[in-house]
CSV table of C-alpha atoms and ligand atoms in Angstrom, one decimal:
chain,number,residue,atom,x,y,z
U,201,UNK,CA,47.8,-195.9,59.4
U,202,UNK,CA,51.7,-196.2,59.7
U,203,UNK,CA,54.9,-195.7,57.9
U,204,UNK,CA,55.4,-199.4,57.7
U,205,UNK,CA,58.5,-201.3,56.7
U,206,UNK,CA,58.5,-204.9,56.4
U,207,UNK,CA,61.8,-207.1,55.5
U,208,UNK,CA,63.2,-204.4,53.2
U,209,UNK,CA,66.2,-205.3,51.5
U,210,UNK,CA,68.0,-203.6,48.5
U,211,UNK,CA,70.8,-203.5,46.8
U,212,UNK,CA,73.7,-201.7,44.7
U,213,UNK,CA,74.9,-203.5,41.8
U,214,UNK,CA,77.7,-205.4,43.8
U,215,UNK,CA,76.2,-205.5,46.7
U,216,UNK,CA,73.2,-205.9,49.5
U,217,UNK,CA,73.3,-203.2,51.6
U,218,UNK,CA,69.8,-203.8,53.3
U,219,UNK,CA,69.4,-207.1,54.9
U,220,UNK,CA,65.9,-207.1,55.9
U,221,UNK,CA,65.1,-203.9,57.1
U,222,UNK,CA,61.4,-204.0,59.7
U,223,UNK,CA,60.2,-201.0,61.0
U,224,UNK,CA,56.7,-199.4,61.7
U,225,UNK,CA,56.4,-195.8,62.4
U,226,UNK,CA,52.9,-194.6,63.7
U,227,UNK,CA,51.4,-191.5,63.5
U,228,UNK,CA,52.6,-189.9,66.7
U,229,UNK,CA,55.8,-191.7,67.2
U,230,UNK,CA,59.1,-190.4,67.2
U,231,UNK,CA,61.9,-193.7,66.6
U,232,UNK,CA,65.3,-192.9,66.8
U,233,UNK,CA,68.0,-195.1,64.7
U,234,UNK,CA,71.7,-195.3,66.0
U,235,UNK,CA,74.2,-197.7,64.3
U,236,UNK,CA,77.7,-197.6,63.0
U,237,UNK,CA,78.9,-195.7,60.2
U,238,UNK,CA,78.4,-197.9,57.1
U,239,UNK,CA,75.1,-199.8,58.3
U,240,UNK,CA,73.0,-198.3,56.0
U,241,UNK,CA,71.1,-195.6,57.8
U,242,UNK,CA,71.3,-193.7,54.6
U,243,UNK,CA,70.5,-196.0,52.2
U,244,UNK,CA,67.6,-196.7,54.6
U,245,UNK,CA,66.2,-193.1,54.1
U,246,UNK,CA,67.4,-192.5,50.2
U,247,UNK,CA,65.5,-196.3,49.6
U,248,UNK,CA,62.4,-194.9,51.0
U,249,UNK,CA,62.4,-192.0,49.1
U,250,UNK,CA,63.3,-193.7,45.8
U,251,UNK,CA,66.6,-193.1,45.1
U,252,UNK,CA,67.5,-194.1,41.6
U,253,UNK,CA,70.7,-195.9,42.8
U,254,UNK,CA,69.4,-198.5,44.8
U,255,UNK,CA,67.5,-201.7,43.9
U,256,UNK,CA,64.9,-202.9,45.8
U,257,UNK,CA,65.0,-206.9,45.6
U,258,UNK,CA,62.5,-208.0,48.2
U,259,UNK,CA,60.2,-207.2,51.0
U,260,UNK,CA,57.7,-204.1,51.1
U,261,UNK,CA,56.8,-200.3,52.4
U,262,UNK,CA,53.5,-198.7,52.8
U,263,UNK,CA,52.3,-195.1,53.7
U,264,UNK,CA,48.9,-195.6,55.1
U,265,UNK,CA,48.4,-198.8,53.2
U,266,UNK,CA,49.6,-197.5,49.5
U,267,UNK,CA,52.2,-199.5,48.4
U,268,UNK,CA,55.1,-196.5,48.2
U,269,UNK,CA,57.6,-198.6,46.7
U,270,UNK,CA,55.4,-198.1,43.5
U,271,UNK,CA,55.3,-194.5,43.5
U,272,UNK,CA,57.6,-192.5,41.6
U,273,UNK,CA,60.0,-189.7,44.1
U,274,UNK,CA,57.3,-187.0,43.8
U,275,UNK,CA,54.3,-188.8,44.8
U,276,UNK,CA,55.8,-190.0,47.7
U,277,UNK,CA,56.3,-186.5,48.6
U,278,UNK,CA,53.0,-185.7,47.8
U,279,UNK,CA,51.8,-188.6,49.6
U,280,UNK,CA,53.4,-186.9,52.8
U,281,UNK,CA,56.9,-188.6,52.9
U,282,UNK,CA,60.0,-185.8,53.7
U,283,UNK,CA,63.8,-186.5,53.6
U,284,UNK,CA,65.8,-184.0,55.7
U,285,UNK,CA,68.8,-185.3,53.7
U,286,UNK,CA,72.6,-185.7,55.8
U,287,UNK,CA,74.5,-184.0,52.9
U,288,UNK,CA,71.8,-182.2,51.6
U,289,UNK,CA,71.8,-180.8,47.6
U,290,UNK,CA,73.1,-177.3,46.3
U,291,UNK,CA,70.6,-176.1,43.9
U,292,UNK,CA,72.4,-173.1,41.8
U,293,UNK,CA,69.5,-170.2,40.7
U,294,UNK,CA,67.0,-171.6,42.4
U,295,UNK,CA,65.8,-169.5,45.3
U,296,UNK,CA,64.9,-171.2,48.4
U,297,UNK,CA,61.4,-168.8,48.9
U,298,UNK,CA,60.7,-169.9,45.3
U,299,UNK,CA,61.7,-173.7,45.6
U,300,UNK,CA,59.3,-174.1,48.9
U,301,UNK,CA,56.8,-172.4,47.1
U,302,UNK,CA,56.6,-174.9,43.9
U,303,UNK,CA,56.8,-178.0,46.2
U,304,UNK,CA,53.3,-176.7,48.0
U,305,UNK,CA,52.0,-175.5,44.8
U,306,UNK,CA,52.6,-179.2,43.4
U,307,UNK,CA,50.3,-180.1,46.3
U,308,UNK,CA,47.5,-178.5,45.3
U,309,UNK,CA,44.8,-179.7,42.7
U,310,UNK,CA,45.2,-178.5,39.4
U,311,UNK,CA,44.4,-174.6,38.8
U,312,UNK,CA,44.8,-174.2,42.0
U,313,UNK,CA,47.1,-171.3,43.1
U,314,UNK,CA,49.0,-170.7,46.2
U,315,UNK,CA,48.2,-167.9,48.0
U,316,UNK,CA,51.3,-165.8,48.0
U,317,UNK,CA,50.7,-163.3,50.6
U,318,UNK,CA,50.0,-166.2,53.0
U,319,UNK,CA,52.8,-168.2,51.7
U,320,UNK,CA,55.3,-165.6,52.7
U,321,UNK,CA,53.4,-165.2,56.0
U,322,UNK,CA,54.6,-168.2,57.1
U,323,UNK,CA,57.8,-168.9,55.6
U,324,UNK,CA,58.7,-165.6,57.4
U,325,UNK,CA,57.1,-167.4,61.2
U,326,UNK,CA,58.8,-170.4,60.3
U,327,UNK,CA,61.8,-168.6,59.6
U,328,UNK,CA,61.8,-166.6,62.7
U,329,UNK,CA,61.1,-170.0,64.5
U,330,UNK,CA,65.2,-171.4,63.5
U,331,UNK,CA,66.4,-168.0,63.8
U,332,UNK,CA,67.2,-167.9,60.1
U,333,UNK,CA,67.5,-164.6,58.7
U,334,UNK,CA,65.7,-163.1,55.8
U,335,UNK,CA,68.1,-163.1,53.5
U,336,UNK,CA,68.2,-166.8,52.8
U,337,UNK,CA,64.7,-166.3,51.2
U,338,UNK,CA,66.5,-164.7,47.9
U,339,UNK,CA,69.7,-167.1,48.0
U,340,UNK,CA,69.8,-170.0,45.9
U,341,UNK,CA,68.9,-173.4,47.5
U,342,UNK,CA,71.7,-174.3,50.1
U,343,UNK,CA,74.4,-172.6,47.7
U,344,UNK,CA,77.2,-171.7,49.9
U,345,UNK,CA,75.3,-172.4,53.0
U,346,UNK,CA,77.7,-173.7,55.9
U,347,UNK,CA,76.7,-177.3,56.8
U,348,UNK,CA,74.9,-175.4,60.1
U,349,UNK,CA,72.2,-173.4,58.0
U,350,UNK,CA,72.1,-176.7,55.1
U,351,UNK,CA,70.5,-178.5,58.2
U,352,UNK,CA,68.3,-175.4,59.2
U,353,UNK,CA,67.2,-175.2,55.7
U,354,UNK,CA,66.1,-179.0,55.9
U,355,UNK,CA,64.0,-178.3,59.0
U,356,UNK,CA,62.8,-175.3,57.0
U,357,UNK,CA,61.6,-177.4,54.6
U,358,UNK,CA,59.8,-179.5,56.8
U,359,UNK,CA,58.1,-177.1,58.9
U,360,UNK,CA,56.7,-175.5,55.6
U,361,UNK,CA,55.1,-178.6,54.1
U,362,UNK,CA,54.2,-179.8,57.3
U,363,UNK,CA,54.5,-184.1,56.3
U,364,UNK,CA,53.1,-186.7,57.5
U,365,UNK,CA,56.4,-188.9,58.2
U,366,UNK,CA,59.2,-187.1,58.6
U,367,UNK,CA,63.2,-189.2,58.1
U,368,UNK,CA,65.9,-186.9,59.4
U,369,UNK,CA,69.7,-188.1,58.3
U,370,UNK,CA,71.8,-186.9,60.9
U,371,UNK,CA,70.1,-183.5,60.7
U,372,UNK,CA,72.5,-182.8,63.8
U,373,UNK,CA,75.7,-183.3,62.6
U,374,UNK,CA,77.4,-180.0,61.8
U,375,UNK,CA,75.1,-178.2,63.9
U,376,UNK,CA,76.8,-176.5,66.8
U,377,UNK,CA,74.9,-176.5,70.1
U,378,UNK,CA,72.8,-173.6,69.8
U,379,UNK,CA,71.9,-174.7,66.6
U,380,UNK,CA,71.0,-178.1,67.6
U,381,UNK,CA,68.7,-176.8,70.4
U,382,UNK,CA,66.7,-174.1,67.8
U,383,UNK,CA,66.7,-177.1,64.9
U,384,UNK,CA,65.0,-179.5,67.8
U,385,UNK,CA,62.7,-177.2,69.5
U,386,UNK,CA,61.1,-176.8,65.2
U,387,UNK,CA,61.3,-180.4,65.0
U,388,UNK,CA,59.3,-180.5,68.7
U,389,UNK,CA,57.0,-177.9,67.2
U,390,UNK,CA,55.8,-179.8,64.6
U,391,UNK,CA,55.5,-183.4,66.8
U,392,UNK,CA,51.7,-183.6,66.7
U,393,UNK,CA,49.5,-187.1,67.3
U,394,UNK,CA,48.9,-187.5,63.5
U,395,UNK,CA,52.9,-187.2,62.8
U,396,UNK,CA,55.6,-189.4,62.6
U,397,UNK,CA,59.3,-189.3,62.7
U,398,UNK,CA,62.3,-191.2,62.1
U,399,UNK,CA,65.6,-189.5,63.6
U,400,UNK,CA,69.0,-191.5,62.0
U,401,UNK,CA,71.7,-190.1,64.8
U,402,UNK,CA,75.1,-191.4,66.0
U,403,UNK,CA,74.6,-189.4,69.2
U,404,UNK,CA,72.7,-189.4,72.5
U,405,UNK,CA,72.7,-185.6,72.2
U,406,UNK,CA,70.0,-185.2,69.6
U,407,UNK,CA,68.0,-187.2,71.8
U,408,UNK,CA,67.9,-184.8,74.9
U,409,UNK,CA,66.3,-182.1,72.8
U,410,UNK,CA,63.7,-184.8,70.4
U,411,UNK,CA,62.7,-187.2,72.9
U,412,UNK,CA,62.1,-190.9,71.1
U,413,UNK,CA,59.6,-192.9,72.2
U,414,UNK,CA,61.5,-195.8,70.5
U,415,UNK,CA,65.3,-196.5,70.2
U,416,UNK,CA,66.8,-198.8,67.7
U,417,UNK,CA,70.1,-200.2,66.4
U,418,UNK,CA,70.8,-200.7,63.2
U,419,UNK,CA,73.7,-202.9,62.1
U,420,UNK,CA,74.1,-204.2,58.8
U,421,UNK,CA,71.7,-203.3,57.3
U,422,UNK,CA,68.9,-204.4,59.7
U,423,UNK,CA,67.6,-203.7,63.4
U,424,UNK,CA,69.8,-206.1,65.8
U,425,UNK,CA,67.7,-204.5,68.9
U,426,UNK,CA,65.1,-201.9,70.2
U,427,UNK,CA,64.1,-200.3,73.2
U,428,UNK,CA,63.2,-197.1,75.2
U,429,UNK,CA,65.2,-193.8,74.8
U,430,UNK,CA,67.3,-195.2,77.6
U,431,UNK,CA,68.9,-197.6,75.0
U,432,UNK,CA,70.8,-194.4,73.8
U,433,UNK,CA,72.3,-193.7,77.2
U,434,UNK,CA,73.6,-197.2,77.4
U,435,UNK,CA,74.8,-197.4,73.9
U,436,UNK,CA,76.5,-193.7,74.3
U,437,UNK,CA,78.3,-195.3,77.3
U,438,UNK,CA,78.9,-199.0,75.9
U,439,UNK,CA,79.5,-198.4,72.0
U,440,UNK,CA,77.4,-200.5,69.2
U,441,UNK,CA,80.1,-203.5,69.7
U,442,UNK,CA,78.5,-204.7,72.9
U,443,UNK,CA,75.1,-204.3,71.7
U,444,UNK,CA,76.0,-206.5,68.8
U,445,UNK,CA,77.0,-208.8,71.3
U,446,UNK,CA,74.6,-208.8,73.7
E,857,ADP,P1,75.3,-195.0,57.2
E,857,ADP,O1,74.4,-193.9,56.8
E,857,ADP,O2,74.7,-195.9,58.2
E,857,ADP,O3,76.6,-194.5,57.6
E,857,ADP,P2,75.2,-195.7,54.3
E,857,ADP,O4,73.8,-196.1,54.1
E,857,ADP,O5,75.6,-194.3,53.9
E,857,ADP,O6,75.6,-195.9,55.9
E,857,ADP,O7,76.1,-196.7,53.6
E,857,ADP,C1,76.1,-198.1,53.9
E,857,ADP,C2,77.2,-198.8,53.0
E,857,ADP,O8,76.7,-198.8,51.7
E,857,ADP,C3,78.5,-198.1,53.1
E,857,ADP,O9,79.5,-199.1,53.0
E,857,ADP,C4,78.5,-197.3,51.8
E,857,ADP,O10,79.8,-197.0,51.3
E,857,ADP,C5,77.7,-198.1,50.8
E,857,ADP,N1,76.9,-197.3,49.9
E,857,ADP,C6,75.8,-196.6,50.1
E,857,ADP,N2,75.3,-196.0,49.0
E,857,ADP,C7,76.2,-196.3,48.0
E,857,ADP,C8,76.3,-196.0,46.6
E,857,ADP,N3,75.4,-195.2,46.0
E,857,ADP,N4,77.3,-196.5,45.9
E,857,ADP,C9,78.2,-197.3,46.5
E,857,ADP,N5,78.2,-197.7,47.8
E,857,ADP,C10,77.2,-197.2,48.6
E,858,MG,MG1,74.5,-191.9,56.9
């Protein structure tokens, strides 16, 4: 059982942009990756979930031992694989209660029907949990949402279909600091022993409030080195260069 990642590389048209990517994230694990802009955190996490612009030329990924690189985007989701994206999508006329509610109903066996009255039950507890107010029930999928409440809205997500490996893309840039406390403390809440995370961050910040049990450092497309969370600390006080270095 793990989210495992073994010598992943993929490509644009013009270019390698993973160089042979390992990872393994176990259920119960929270790893943290911290690298440079431009060393392919992104692509990482956009790779994983199937993005149509990048080529995968060698190496492999499994979810609990299904080969995921096989499955199309929604059956990884399905198979318990969530994105909190860094720039996440506008989706004009679709409302975010009713967007939620199609991804769980996809999850459910066919005639099934999600119960609606205990849908809204807890998108309004999960809501109250990021301080979000009501309102952004009705509004359209991150349409005119300040880059704050796009990355509330991620977590949102999250908390609602409740995956088994979670990848968040900087979910704490833009977030000011009460923000970034509320957004970790519904990440903490849904840190469980059969529950994974990956958490892409420039910053030691993040890391106060979502403690890793891993750290690593991604440069150029591939882990250079790993370590406990206080591998943060020293890169927050040494820079990446010295790392590369050392
Ligand atoms: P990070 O998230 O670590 O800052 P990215 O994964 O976003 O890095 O990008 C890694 C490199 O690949 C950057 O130089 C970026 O410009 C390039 N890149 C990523 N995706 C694309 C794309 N779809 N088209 C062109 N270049 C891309
Ligand atoms: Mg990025």
């Amino acid at each position: 059982m793990s989210l495992l990642i073994q010598d992943l590389h993929a490509c644009i048209p013009d270019r390698e942009i993973l160089k042979g990517f390992s990872l393994e994230v176990k259920p119960g694990e929270v790893h943290a990756i911290m690298g440079p802009n431009g060393s392919g955190k992104s692509t990482l996490s956009k790779v994983l979930c199937g993005h149509e612009d990048y080529e995968v030329t060698s190496g492999s990924v499994t979810l609990d031992g299904e080969d995921l690189l096989a499955m199309d985007v929604d059956a990884r989701s399905r198979a318990g694989l969530f994105l909190a994206f860094q720039y996440p999508f506008e989706i004009p006329g679709v409302s975010n209660a009713n967007f939620i509610r199609a991804a769980l109903q996809a999850r459910l066996p066919k005639g099934e029907e999600l119960d609606a009255v205990g849908y809204y039950k807890q998108l309004y507890r999960r809501m109250d949990e990021l301080e979000m107010s009501r309102s952004f029930t009705a509004r359209s999928v991150n349409e005119g949402f300040s880059g704050g409440e796009k990355k509330r809205n991620e977590i949102l997500q999250l908390m609602m279909l409740e995956p088994k490996y979670s990848i968040l893309d900087e979910t704490d840039s833009g977030l000011d600091i009460d923000a970034l406390k509320v957004v970790s403390q519904g990440v903490n809440a849904m840190r469980s022993p059969e529950r994974g995370f990956l958490v892409i961050t420039h910053y030691q910040r993040l890391l106060d409030y979502i403690k890793p049990d891993i750290v690593h450092v991604m440069v150029e497309g591939r882990l250079i080195r790993s370590g406990g969370p206080e591998l943060a600390l020293e890169l927050e006080a040494k820079g990446y260069e010295l790392t590369h270095a050392a």
